[in-house]
Amino acid sequence: MTMEEGTVVNQDYTQDGTVNIKGKPILRSKTGGWRACSFVVVYEVFERMAYYGISSNLVVYLTKKLHQGTVASSNNVTNWVGTIWMTPILGAYVADAFLGRYWTFTIASTIYLSGMSLLTLAVSLPSLKPPQCLEKDVTKCAKASTLQLAVFYGALYTLAVGTGGTKPNISTIGADQFDDFHPKEKLQKLSFFNWWMFSIFFGTLFANSVLVYIQDNVGWTLGYALPTLGLLVSIMIFLAGTPFYRHKVPAGSTFTRMARVIVAALRKWEVPVPSNSKELYELDKEDYAKKVNYRIDHTPTLRFLDKACVKTDSNTSPWMLCTVTQVEETKQMLRMIPILVATFVPSTMMAQINTLFVKQGTTLNRHIGSFKIPPASLAAFVTVSLLVCVVLYDRFFVKIMQRFTKNPRGITLLQRMGIGLVIHTLIMIIASGTESYRLKVAREHGVVESGAQVPLSIFILLPQFILMGTADAFLEVAKIEFFYDQAPEHMKSIGTSYSTTTLGIGNFISSFLLSTVSHVTQRNGHKGWILNNLNESHLDYYYAFFAVLNFLNLIFFAFVTRFYVYRVEVSDSIDVLAKELKEKTVSNVVNPKD
């Protein structure tokens, strides 16, 4: 893929087609880079605080305040979180096709804020909650009324609509601040997603520690009002950075362009593809130069789609004849789908953090002296682990691997994802063993039927939380960078939405598996694996099932990556960096330090 010479050749201006908010060419020195990213990153710190301030402890609120059982509360959390991560498809489409990332984000953030405000009211007003109940089995307590549920879930899903426009665009806006055609900025971009994840998880850490404690021990009103206020502050900070942002111009409907390629290929099913790719239909270089656009060279993969750009007659309808570039854009989006599918299972594992992992914590001894640890606060160890691993990865692991691979990234994005998948398998093996031990102690102390506290410290769950953060440092960081990096230039928001979609589908899979396994294992008079009383349950079997599922998924991932073809870079910046790295390595060998 190459960028044709555009109308703006002055090196003082960006060369990647970015413009200012008015659509005019933009100076490199006055915009973009880490300066512009600082506003985006600070926004995300507060936004993560808001989101995780709700999601981390939501299963506890549904249980204690709305009186829902284990399966119902867990499924309601994963269904909502699944929706949170699926709506970005719509937000990405609107951004890439019509409004652009900035305006889509700005409008969606106001919807997000309104949902958070309504949710704060829902947990604050006594009339919007069922009466307090001290029964051990919360399913025997008074249920929330239809109105109370409508307000609460209405607020949650209003919030979900808002995040649909913010999640796929905020990280993309950040990455857009680095020009691929400038080697120095390209090098900064290679580290962007590492430090992006590092920075935003400070907000997550605050939510999983301070906010969760406030919700459990001070009150839900303050526990929800603080993240709502934080979100308001974050939006103001983002808007303050407007003069420094670089913008990508919306290029029309992504799905329409892809649909045209597929329809044209199907309509010319029997048309042979010429062996010489130069005979395929493509616009002149001048046409791309006028639009400061990207022209993509033909690749031999998914050759069936090449039929879309075979010239047959005078019919030049866009639903009959497409350019090679349009076909290659479609190919690239389709090539990523098997990788997308391979991330569904680890996303399902992540859904356990705020559901079953938290429910396990409620059965254990949570005291340190007079201080009582909120079970949801253990998720803070996921965050701390991720923060430490990201720093070690970026500062040490990459530099060590560069010596062997000569790759500016250290290892490829898919290799990094693969390491994360291996760790996910290990997590569920450890979680199964830990739960088996917890149940053994419960039996020894006679607290199975009563569901009373098991005399074990909540910290026996730490390994599975810490390893989850380690897995995220490999898989989640690589995943968001992979789908952004590999998407065609005018489909970056849609590409980024791939990384959120996998989290949404993973949560829906979690709901399906939890309900199915709970139902199937209770047949024929059996107690079942997942009950409201976890001391009578068999989460150890459930986690062992997840370990097998992860292992099978790892095999699938290894298979599909063998056939994956990376997108060609839009510029030679990565080659320049690789050459500099190679020359530096050779120089160090020839002239070693004394």
Short mmCIF file of N, CA and C in Angstrom, two decimals, residues 180-270:
data_model
loop_
_atom_site.label_atom_id
_atom_site.label_comp_id
_atom_site.label_asym_id
_atom_site.label_seq_id
_atom_site.Cartn_x
_atom_site.Cartn_y
_atom_site.Cartn_z
N ASP A 180 1.88 8.53 10.17
CA ASP A 180 2.58 7.32 9.72
C ASP A 180 3.71 7.64 8.75
N PHE A 181 3.69 8.79 8.13
CA PHE A 181 4.69 9.14 7.13
C PHE A 181 5.89 9.89 7.72
N HIS A 182 5.92 9.99 9.02
CA HIS A 182 7.03 10.64 9.71
C HIS A 182 7.66 9.61 10.64
N PRO A 183 8.89 9.13 10.36
CA PRO A 183 9.47 8.03 11.15
C PRO A 183 9.47 8.26 12.66
N LYS A 184 9.76 9.49 13.10
CA LYS A 184 9.77 9.76 14.54
C LYS A 184 8.38 9.57 15.14
N GLU A 185 7.36 10.09 14.45
CA GLU A 185 5.99 9.94 14.96
C GLU A 185 5.52 8.49 14.84
N LYS A 186 5.99 7.79 13.82
CA LYS A 186 5.64 6.37 13.68
C LYS A 186 6.21 5.57 14.85
N LEU A 187 7.42 5.88 15.28
CA LEU A 187 8.03 5.21 16.42
C LEU A 187 7.22 5.47 17.69
N GLN A 188 6.77 6.72 17.86
CA GLN A 188 5.94 7.05 19.01
C GLN A 188 4.62 6.28 18.96
N LYS A 189 4.10 6.10 17.77
CA LYS A 189 2.82 5.41 17.60
C LYS A 189 2.94 3.93 18.00
N LEU A 190 4.13 3.33 17.78
CA LEU A 190 4.33 1.93 18.15
C LEU A 190 4.20 1.73 19.65
N SER A 191 4.49 2.77 20.43
CA SER A 191 4.37 2.68 21.89
C SER A 191 3.04 3.23 22.40
N PHE A 192 2.29 3.87 21.52
CA PHE A 192 1.08 4.57 21.97
C PHE A 192 0.12 3.67 22.72
N PHE A 193 -0.20 2.50 22.16
CA PHE A 193 -1.22 1.67 22.79
C PHE A 193 -0.74 1.07 24.11
N ASN A 194 0.57 0.86 24.24
CA ASN A 194 1.09 0.41 25.54
C ASN A 194 0.83 1.46 26.62
N TRP A 195 1.21 2.70 26.32
CA TRP A 195 1.07 3.76 27.31
C TRP A 195 -0.38 4.22 27.42
N TRP A 196 -1.15 4.04 26.38
CA TRP A 196 -2.59 4.31 26.44
C TRP A 196 -3.23 3.42 27.50
N MET A 197 -2.96 2.11 27.40
CA MET A 197 -3.51 1.18 28.37
C MET A 197 -2.97 1.44 29.77
N PHE A 198 -1.70 1.78 29.86
CA PHE A 198 -1.08 2.07 31.16
C PHE A 198 -1.79 3.25 31.83
N SER A 199 -2.00 4.31 31.07
CA SER A 199 -2.57 5.53 31.63
C SER A 199 -4.02 5.35 32.05
N ILE A 200 -4.82 4.75 31.17
CA ILE A 200 -6.25 4.67 31.47
C ILE A 200 -6.54 3.75 32.64
N PHE A 201 -5.64 2.79 32.93
CA PHE A 201 -5.92 1.88 34.01
C PHE A 201 -5.68 2.50 35.39
N PHE A 202 -5.16 3.74 35.41
CA PHE A 202 -5.15 4.46 36.68
C PHE A 202 -6.58 4.74 37.12
N GLY A 203 -7.43 5.11 36.15
CA GLY A 203 -8.84 5.31 36.46
C GLY A 203 -9.49 4.04 36.93
N THR A 204 -9.14 2.93 36.29
CA THR A 204 -9.67 1.63 36.68
C THR A 204 -9.24 1.27 38.09
N LEU A 205 -7.98 1.54 38.41
CA LEU A 205 -7.45 1.24 39.74
C LEU A 205 -8.20 2.01 40.82
N PHE A 206 -8.47 3.28 40.56
CA PHE A 206 -9.22 4.10 41.51
C PHE A 206 -10.63 3.55 41.71
N ALA A 207 -11.26 3.14 40.60
CA ALA A 207 -12.62 2.59 40.68
C ALA A 207 -12.65 1.29 41.47
N ASN A 208 -11.68 0.42 41.21
CA ASN A 208 -11.68 -0.90 41.84
C ASN A 208 -11.22 -0.89 43.29
N SER A 209 -10.73 0.24 43.74
CA SER A 209 -10.28 0.33 45.14
C SER A 209 -11.14 1.34 45.91
N VAL A 210 -10.98 2.62 45.59
CA VAL A 210 -11.66 3.67 46.35
C VAL A 210 -13.17 3.64 46.15
N LEU A 211 -13.62 3.63 44.88
CA LEU A 211 -15.06 3.70 44.62
C LEU A 211 -15.79 2.47 45.13
N VAL A 212 -15.19 1.30 44.94
CA VAL A 212 -15.81 0.07 45.42
C VAL A 212 -15.94 0.10 46.94
N TYR A 213 -14.92 0.60 47.62
CA TYR A 213 -14.98 0.70 49.08
C TYR A 213 -16.09 1.66 49.51
N ILE A 214 -16.18 2.80 48.82
CA ILE A 214 -17.22 3.78 49.16
C ILE A 214 -18.61 3.17 48.96
N GLN A 215 -18.81 2.46 47.88
CA GLN A 215 -20.11 1.85 47.60
C GLN A 215 -20.49 0.83 48.67
N ASP A 216 -19.52 0.03 49.10
CA ASP A 216 -19.80 -1.03 50.07
C ASP A 216 -19.93 -0.51 51.51
N ASN A 217 -19.20 0.57 51.84
CA ASN A 217 -19.11 0.97 53.23
C ASN A 217 -19.67 2.35 53.54
N VAL A 218 -19.76 3.24 52.55
CA VAL A 218 -20.28 4.59 52.78
C VAL A 218 -21.69 4.72 52.21
N GLY A 219 -21.84 4.38 50.93
CA GLY A 219 -23.17 4.48 50.33
C GLY A 219 -23.08 4.46 48.81
N TRP A 220 -24.13 3.94 48.21
CA TRP A 220 -24.15 3.85 46.74
C TRP A 220 -24.33 5.21 46.08
N THR A 221 -25.00 6.13 46.77
CA THR A 221 -25.20 7.46 46.19
C THR A 221 -23.88 8.15 45.91
N LEU A 222 -23.03 8.23 46.94
CA LEU A 222 -21.71 8.85 46.76
C LEU A 222 -20.86 8.01 45.81
N GLY A 223 -20.98 6.68 45.90
CA GLY A 223 -20.19 5.79 45.05
C GLY A 223 -20.50 5.93 43.58
N TYR A 224 -21.72 6.37 43.24
CA TYR A 224 -22.09 6.60 41.83
C TYR A 224 -21.96 8.07 41.44
N ALA A 225 -22.15 8.97 42.40
CA ALA A 225 -22.06 10.40 42.09
C ALA A 225 -20.63 10.81 41.73
N LEU A 226 -19.65 10.22 42.41
CA LEU A 226 -18.25 10.57 42.13
C LEU A 226 -17.84 10.24 40.69
N PRO A 227 -18.09 9.01 40.19
CA PRO A 227 -17.72 8.75 38.80
C PRO A 227 -18.52 9.58 37.79
N THR A 228 -19.76 9.94 38.15
CA THR A 228 -20.55 10.81 37.26
C THR A 228 -19.89 12.19 37.17
N LEU A 229 -19.47 12.72 38.30
CA LEU A 229 -18.76 14.00 38.31
C LEU A 229 -17.44 13.88 37.55
N GLY A 230 -16.75 12.75 37.74
CA GLY A 230 -15.49 12.53 37.02
C GLY A 230 -15.69 12.51 35.52
N LEU A 231 -16.79 11.92 35.07
CA LEU A 231 -17.07 11.88 33.63
C LEU A 231 -17.31 13.28 33.09
N LEU A 232 -18.04 14.10 33.84
CA LEU A 232 -18.27 15.49 33.42
C LEU A 232 -16.94 16.23 33.28
N VAL A 233 -16.06 16.07 34.24
CA VAL A 233 -14.74 16.71 34.18
C VAL A 233 -13.95 16.22 32.96
N SER A 234 -14.02 14.92 32.69
CA SER A 234 -13.26 14.35 31.58
C SER A 234 -13.71 14.89 30.24
N ILE A 235 -15.01 15.09 30.08
CA ILE A 235 -15.54 15.64 28.83
C ILE A 235 -15.03 17.06 28.62
N MET A 236 -15.01 17.84 29.71
CA MET A 236 -14.52 19.21 29.63
C MET A 236 -13.03 19.23 29.25
N ILE A 237 -12.26 18.29 29.80
CA ILE A 237 -10.84 18.21 29.48
C ILE A 237 -10.65 17.85 28.01
N PHE A 238 -11.42 16.90 27.51
CA PHE A 238 -11.31 16.51 26.11
C PHE A 238 -11.60 17.70 25.20
N LEU A 239 -12.66 18.43 25.48
CA LEU A 239 -13.03 19.58 24.65
C LEU A 239 -11.96 20.66 24.70
N ALA A 240 -11.26 20.79 25.82
CA ALA A 240 -10.21 21.80 25.95
C ALA A 240 -9.05 21.54 24.99
N GLY A 241 -8.88 20.29 24.60
CA GLY A 241 -7.78 19.95 23.70
C GLY A 241 -8.10 20.10 22.23
N THR A 242 -9.30 20.56 21.89
CA THR A 242 -9.75 20.65 20.50
C THR A 242 -8.77 21.36 19.56
N PRO A 243 -8.17 22.49 19.94
CA PRO A 243 -7.25 23.18 19.00
C PRO A 243 -6.03 22.35 18.60
N PHE A 244 -5.71 21.31 19.37
CA PHE A 244 -4.49 20.55 19.10
C PHE A 244 -4.74 19.25 18.33
N TYR A 245 -6.00 18.89 18.11
CA TYR A 245 -6.30 17.58 17.50
C TYR A 245 -6.14 17.59 15.99
N ARG A 246 -5.69 16.45 15.48
CA ARG A 246 -5.71 16.18 14.04
C ARG A 246 -6.92 15.29 13.75
N HIS A 247 -7.56 15.52 12.61
CA HIS A 247 -8.79 14.82 12.30
C HIS A 247 -8.69 14.09 10.97
N LYS A 248 -9.29 12.89 10.92
CA LYS A 248 -9.42 12.16 9.66
C LYS A 248 -10.81 12.45 9.09
N VAL A 249 -10.87 12.78 7.81
CA VAL A 249 -12.14 13.12 7.16
C VAL A 249 -12.96 11.86 6.95
N PRO A 250 -14.27 11.86 7.29
CA PRO A 250 -15.11 10.68 7.03
C PRO A 250 -15.16 10.37 5.54
N ALA A 251 -15.12 9.09 5.19
CA ALA A 251 -14.99 8.69 3.79
C ALA A 251 -16.23 7.98 3.26
N GLY A 252 -17.37 8.15 3.90
CA GLY A 252 -18.58 7.47 3.42
C GLY A 252 -18.76 6.13 4.10
N SER A 253 -19.86 5.50 3.80
CA SER A 253 -20.25 4.27 4.48
C SER A 253 -19.28 3.13 4.22
N THR A 254 -18.67 2.65 5.30
CA THR A 254 -17.76 1.50 5.22
C THR A 254 -18.50 0.25 4.77
N PHE A 255 -19.65 0.01 5.37
CA PHE A 255 -20.40 -1.20 5.06
C PHE A 255 -20.92 -1.19 3.63
N THR A 256 -21.27 0.01 3.13
CA THR A 256 -21.73 0.11 1.74
C THR A 256 -20.61 -0.24 0.78
N ARG A 257 -19.39 0.28 1.05
CA ARG A 257 -18.26 -0.02 0.17
C ARG A 257 -17.96 -1.51 0.16
N MET A 258 -18.01 -2.12 1.33
CA MET A 258 -17.75 -3.56 1.41
C MET A 258 -18.87 -4.34 0.73
N ALA A 259 -20.12 -3.91 0.93
CA ALA A 259 -21.26 -4.60 0.30
C ALA A 259 -21.17 -4.53 -1.22
N ARG A 260 -20.73 -3.39 -1.75
CA ARG A 260 -20.59 -3.26 -3.20
C ARG A 260 -19.60 -4.27 -3.77
N VAL A 261 -18.49 -4.46 -3.06
CA VAL A 261 -17.47 -5.42 -3.50
C VAL A 261 -18.05 -6.83 -3.52
N ILE A 262 -18.71 -7.20 -2.45
CA ILE A 262 -19.26 -8.56 -2.34
C ILE A 262 -20.35 -8.79 -3.37
N VAL A 263 -21.24 -7.81 -3.53
CA VAL A 263 -22.34 -7.94 -4.51
C VAL A 263 -21.78 -8.02 -5.93
N ALA A 264 -20.81 -7.14 -6.25
CA ALA A 264 -20.22 -7.15 -7.59
C ALA A 264 -19.54 -8.48 -7.88
N ALA A 265 -18.86 -9.03 -6.89
CA ALA A 265 -18.18 -10.33 -7.07
C ALA A 265 -19.20 -11.44 -7.30
N LEU A 266 -20.30 -11.41 -6.56
CA LEU A 266 -21.33 -12.44 -6.72
C LEU A 266 -22.04 -12.32 -8.07
N ARG A 267 -22.27 -11.09 -8.50
CA ARG A 267 -22.96 -10.89 -9.79
C ARG A 267 -22.09 -11.32 -10.97
N LYS A 268 -20.77 -11.34 -10.75
CA LYS A 268 -19.85 -11.79 -11.81
C LYS A 268 -19.21 -13.12 -11.42
N TRP A 269 -20.04 -13.99 -10.86
CA TRP A 269 -19.61 -15.29 -10.35
C TRP A 269 -18.82 -16.08 -11.38
N GLU A 270 -19.29 -16.08 -12.61
CA GLU A 270 -18.69 -16.92 -13.65
C GLU A 270 -17.61 -16.22 -14.46
#
